[in-house]
C-alpha atoms as an extended CHARMM CRD file, in Angstrom:
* protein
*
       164  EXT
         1         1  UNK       CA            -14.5120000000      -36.8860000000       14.3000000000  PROA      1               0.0000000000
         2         2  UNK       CA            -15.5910000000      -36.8970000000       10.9320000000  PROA      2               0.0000000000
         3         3  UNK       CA            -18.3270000000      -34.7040000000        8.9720000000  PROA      3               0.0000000000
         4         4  UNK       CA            -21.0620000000      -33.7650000000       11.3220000000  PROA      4               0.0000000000
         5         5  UNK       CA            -24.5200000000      -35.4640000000       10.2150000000  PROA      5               0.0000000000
         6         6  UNK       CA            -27.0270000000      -33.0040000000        8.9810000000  PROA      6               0.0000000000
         7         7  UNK       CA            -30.8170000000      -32.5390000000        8.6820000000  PROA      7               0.0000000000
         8         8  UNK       CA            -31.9350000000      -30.6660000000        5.6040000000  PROA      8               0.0000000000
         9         9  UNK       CA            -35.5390000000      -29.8520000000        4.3480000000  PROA      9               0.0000000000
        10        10  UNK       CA            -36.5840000000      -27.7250000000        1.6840000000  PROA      10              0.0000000000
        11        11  UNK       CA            -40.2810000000      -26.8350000000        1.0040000000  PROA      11              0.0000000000
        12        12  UNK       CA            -41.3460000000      -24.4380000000       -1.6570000000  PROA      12              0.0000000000
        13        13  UNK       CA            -44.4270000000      -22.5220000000       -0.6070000000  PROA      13              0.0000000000
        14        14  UNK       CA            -47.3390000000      -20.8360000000       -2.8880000000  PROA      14              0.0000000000
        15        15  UNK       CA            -46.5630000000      -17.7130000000       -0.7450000000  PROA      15              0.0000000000
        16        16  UNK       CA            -44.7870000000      -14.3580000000       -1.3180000000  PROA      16              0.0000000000
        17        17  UNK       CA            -41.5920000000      -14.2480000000        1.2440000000  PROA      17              0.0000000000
        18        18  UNK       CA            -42.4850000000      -11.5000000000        3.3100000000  PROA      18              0.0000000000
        19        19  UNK       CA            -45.6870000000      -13.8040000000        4.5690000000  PROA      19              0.0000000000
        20        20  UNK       CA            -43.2930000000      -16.8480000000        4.8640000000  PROA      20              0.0000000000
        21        21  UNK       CA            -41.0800000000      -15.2550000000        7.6560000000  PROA      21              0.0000000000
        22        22  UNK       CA            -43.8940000000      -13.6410000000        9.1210000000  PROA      22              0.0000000000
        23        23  UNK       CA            -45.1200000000      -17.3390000000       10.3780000000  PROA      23              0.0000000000
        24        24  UNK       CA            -41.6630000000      -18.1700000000       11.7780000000  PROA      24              0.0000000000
        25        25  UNK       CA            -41.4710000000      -14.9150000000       13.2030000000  PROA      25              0.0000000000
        26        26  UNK       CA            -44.6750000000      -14.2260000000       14.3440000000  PROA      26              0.0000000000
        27        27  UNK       CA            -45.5880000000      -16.0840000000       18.1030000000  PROA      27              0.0000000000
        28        28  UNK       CA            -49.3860000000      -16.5270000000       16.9250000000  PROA      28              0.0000000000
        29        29  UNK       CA            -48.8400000000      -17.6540000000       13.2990000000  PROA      29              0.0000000000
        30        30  UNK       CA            -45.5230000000      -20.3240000000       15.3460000000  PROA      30              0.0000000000
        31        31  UNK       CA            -47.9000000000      -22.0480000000       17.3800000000  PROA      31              0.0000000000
        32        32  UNK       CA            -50.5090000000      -22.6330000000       14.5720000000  PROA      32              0.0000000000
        33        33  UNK       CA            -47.6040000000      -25.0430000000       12.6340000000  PROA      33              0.0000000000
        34        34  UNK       CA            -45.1610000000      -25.7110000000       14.8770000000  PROA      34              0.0000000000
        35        35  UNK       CA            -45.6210000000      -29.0550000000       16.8010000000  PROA      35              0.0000000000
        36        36  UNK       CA            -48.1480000000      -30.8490000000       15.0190000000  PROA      36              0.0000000000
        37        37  UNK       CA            -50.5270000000      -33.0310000000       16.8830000000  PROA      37              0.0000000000
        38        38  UNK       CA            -50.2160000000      -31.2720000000       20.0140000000  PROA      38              0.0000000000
        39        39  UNK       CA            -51.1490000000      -27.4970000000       21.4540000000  PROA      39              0.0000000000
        40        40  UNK       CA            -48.2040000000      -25.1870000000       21.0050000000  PROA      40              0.0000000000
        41        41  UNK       CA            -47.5770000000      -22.7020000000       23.5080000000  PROA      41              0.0000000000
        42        42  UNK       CA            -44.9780000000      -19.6620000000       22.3010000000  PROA      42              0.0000000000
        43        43  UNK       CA            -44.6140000000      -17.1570000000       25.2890000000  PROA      43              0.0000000000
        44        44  UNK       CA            -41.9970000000      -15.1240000000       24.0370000000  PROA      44              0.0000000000
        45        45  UNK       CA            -40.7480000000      -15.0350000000       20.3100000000  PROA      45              0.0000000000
        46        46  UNK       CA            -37.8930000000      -12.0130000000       20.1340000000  PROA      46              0.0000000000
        47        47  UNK       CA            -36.3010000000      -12.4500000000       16.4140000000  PROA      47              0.0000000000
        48        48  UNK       CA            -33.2200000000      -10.3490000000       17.0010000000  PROA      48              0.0000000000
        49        49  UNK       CA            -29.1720000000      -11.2680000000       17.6890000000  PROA      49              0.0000000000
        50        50  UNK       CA            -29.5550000000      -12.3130000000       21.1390000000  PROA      50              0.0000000000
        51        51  UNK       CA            -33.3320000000      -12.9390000000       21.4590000000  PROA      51              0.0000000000
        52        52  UNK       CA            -34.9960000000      -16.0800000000       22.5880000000  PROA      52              0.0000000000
        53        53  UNK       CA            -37.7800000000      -18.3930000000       21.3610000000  PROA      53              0.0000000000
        54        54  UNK       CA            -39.7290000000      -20.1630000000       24.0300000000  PROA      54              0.0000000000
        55        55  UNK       CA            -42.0210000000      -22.8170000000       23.1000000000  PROA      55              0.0000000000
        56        56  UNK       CA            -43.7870000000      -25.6040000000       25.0560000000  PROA      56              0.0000000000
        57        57  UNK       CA            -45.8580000000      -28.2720000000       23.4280000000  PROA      57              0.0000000000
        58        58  UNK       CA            -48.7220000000      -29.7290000000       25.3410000000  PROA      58              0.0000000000
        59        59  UNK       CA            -50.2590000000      -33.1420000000       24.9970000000  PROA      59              0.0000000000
        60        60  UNK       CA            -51.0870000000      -36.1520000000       26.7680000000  PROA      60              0.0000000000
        61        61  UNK       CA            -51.5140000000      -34.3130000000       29.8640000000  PROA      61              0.0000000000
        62        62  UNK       CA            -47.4260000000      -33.3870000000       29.7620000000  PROA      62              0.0000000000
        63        63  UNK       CA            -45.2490000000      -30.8570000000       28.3570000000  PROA      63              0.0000000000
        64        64  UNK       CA            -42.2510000000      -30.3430000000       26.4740000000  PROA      64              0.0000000000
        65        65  UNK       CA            -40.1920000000      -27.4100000000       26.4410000000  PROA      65              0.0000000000
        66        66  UNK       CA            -37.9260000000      -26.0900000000       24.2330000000  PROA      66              0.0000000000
        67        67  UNK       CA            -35.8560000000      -23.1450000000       23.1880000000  PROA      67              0.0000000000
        68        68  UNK       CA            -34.1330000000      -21.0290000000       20.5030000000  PROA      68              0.0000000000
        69        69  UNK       CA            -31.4790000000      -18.5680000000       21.0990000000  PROA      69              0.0000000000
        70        70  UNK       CA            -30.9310000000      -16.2610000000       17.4650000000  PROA      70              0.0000000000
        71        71  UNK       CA            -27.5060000000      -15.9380000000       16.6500000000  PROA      71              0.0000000000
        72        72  UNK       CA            -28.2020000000      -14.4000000000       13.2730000000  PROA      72              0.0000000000
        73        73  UNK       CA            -31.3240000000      -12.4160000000       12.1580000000  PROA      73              0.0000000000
        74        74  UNK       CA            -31.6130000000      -10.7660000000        8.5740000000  PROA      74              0.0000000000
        75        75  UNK       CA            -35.4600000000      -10.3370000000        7.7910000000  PROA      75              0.0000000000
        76        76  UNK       CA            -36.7310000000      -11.5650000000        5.6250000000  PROA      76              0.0000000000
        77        77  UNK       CA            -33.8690000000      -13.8850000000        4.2380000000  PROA      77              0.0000000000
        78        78  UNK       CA            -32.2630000000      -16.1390000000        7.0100000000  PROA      78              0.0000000000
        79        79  UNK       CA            -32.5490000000      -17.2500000000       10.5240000000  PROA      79              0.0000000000
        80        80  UNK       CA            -30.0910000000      -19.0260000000       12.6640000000  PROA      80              0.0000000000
        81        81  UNK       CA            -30.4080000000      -20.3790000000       16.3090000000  PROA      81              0.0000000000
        82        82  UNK       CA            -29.5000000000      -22.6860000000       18.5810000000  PROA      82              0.0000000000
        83        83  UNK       CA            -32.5700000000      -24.5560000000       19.5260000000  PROA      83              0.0000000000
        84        84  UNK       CA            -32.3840000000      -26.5910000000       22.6280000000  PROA      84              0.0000000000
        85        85  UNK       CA            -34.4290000000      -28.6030000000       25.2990000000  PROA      85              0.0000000000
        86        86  UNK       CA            -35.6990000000      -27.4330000000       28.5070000000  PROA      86              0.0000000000
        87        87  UNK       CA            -36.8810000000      -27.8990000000       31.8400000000  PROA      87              0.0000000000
        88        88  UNK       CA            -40.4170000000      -25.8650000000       32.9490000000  PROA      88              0.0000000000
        89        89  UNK       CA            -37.7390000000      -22.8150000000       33.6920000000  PROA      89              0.0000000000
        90        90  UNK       CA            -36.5190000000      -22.7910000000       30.2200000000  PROA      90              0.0000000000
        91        91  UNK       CA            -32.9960000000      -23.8720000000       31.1990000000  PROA      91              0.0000000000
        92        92  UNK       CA            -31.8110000000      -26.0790000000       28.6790000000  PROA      92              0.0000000000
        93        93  UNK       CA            -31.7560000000      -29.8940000000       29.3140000000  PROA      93              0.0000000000
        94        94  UNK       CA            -31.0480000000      -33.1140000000       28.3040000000  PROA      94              0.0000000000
        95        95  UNK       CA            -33.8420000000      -34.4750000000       25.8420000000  PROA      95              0.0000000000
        96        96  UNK       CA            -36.5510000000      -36.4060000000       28.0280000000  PROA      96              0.0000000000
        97        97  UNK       CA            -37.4310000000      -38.1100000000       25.0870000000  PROA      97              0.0000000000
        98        98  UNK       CA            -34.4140000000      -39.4520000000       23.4610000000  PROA      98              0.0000000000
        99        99  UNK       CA            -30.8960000000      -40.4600000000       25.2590000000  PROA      99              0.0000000000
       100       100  UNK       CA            -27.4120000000      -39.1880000000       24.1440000000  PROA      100             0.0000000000
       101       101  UNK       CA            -29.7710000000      -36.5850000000       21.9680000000  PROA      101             0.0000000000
       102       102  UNK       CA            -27.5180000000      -33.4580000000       21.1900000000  PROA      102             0.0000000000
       103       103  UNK       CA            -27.6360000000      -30.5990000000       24.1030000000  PROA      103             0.0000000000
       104       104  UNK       CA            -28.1890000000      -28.1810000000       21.0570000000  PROA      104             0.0000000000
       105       105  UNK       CA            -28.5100000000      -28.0850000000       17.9690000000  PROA      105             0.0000000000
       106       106  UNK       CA            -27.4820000000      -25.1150000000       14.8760000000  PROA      106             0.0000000000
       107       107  UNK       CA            -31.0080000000      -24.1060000000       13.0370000000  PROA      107             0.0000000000
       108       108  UNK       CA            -30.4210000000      -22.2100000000        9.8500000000  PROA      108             0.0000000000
       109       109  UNK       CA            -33.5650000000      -21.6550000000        7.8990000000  PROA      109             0.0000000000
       110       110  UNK       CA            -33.2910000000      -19.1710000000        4.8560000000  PROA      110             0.0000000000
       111       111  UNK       CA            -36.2440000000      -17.9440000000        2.4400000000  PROA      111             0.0000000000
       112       112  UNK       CA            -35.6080000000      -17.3890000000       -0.7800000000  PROA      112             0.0000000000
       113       113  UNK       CA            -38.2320000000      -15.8960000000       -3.5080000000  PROA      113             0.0000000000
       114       114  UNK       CA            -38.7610000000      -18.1960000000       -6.2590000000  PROA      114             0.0000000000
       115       115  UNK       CA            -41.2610000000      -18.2830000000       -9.1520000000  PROA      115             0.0000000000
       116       116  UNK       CA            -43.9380000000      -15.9010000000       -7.0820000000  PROA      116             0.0000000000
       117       117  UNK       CA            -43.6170000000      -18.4080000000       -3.9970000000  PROA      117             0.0000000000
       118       118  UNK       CA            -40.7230000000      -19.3110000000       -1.2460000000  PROA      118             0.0000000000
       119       119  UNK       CA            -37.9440000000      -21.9210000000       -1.3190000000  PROA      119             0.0000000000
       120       120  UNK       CA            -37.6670000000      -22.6320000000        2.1000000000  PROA      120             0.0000000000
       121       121  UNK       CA            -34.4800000000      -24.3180000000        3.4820000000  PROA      121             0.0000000000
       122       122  UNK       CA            -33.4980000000      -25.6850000000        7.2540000000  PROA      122             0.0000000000
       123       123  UNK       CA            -30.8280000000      -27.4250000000        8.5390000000  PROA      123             0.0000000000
       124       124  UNK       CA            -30.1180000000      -28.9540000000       11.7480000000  PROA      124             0.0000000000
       125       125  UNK       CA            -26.7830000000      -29.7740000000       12.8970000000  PROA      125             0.0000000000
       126       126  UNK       CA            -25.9740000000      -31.0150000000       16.2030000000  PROA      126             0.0000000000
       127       127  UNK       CA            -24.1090000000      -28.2870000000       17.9650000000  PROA      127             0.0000000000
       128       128  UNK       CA            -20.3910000000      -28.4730000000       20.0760000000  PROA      128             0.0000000000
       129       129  UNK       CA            -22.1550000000      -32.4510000000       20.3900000000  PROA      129             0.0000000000
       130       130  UNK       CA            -20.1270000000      -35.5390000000       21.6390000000  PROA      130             0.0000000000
       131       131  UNK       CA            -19.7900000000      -38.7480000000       19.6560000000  PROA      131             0.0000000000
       132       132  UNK       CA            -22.7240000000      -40.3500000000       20.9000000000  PROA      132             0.0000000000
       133       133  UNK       CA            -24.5120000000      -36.8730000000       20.6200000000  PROA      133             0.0000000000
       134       134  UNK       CA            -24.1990000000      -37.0350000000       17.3480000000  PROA      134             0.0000000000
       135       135  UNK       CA            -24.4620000000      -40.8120000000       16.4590000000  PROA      135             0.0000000000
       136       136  UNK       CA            -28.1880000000      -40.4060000000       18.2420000000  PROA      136             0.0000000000
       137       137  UNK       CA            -28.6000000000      -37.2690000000       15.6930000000  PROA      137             0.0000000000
       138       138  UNK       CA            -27.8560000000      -39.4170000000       12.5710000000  PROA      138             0.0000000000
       139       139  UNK       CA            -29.3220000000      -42.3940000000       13.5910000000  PROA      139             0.0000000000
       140       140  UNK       CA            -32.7260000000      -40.2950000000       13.4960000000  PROA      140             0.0000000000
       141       141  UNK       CA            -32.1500000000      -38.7270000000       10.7780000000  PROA      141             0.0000000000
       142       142  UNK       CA            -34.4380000000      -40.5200000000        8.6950000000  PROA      142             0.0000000000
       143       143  UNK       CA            -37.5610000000      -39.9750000000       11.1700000000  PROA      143             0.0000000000
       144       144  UNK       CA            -37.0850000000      -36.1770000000       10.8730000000  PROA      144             0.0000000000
       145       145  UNK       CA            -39.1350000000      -35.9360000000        7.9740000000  PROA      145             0.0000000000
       146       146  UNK       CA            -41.9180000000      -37.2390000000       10.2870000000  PROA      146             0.0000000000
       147       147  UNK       CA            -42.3040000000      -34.7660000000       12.1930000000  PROA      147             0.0000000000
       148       148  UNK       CA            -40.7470000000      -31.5230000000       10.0360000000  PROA      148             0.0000000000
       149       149  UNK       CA            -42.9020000000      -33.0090000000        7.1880000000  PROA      149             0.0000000000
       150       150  UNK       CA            -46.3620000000      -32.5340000000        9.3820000000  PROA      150             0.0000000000
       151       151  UNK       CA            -45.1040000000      -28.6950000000       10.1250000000  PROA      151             0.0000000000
       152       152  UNK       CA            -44.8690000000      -28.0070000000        6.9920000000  PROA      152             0.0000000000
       153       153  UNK       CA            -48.1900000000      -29.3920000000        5.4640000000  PROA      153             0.0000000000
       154       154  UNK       CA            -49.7550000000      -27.4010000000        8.5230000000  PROA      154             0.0000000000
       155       155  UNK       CA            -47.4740000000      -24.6900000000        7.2070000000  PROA      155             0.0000000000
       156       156  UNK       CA            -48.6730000000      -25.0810000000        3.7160000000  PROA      156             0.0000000000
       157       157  UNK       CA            -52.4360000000      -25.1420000000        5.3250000000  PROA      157             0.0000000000
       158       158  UNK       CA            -51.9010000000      -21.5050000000        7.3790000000  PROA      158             0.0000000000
       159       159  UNK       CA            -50.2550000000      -19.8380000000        4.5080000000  PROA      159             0.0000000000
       160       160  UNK       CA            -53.2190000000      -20.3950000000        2.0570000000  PROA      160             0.0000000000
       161       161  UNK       CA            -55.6470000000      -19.4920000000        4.4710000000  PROA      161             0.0000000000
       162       162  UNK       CA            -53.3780000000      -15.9290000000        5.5550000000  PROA      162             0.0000000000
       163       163  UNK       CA            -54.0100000000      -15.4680000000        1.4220000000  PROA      163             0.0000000000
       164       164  UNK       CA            -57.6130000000      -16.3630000000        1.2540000000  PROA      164             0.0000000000
C-alpha cells in the first residue's frame, strides 16, 4: 500500500488559544459546534491519555454515535484520538452511513497562537484501514470540507460570542 490519504483543515480563529481548546475540550462548548445541522449530545468528554469522547448526533428522528479514544493530550497545544463509529452502547461499528468507511480513524488537531488568534490544524487519517477502507476515505475526501467547514463557521460563531 502506498501513502495513506489524508484529511487536513486549518482555520485561524480571532481567539486567544486557551479559549480555542476550551471548546474542544469542554462537553458544553463540543455540542454547540460539533455536528452542524443536527442536536449534539456529548455525555462524557474526559481529555486525558486514555479518556473517551462520547458523542451522539440527533436528527431526523435517528441517531448517530460516535467516539474518541485520546491517545495524546498536551493542553493547550495538541490533541490526538482515534475517533470511531458506534452502536447505542458506544462499541465501535461499522459506519451506517457509508460502506467500506474506515473502522477508525487518527485525529490530530494542534493549536497554535498566531498574530493574537489560533491556527488551528486537524488531520484525519484512516487508522490500521484495509484497501477499500481507505479508497472509501479518499474518495470522500473532497466532501469533508462540507461538513468540517460548517463546524468551524459554528466554531467561528461560539468563539465571538464566549468574547462578547
Amino acid at each position: 500500500m502506498g501513502d495513506v490519504p489524508t484529511y487536513e483543515l486549518e482555520r485561524t480563529f480571532d481567539a486567544p488559544r486557551e479559549l480555542v481548546w476550551r471548546a474542544w475540550t469542554e462537553p458544553e462548548l463540543l455540542a454547540r459546534w460539533y455536528g452542524p445541522n443536527v442536536e449534539t449530545v456529548i455525555p462524557r468528554v474526559e481529555v486525558k491519555p486514555g479518556g473517551t469522547w462520547l458523542c451522539e448526533m440527533r436528527f431526523g428522528g435517528a441517531s448517530h454515535y460516535q467516539r474518541g479514544d485520546y491517545i495524546e493530550v498536551a493542553a493547550p497545544e495538541r490533541l490526538v484520538w482515534l475517533h470511531s463509529n458506534t452502536d447505542a452502547d458506544w462499541t465501535v461499528t461499522p459506519s451506517p452511513m457509508m460502506p467500506n468507511w474506515p473502522l477508525t480513524l487518527l485525529t490530530t488537531v494542534s493549536f497554535e497562537a498566531a498574530d493574537g488568534g489560533t491556527k488551528m490544524c486537524l488531520t484525519w487519517v484512516p487508522h490500521k484501514a484495509s484497501e477499500a477502507e481507505e479508497a472509501a476515505f479518499e474518495s470522500a475526501l473532497s466532501g469533508l470540507d462540507q461538513g468540517w467547514g460548517a463546524g468551524m463557521e459554528l466554531l467561528k460563531e461560539l468563539l465571538t460570542e464566549l468574547q462578547a
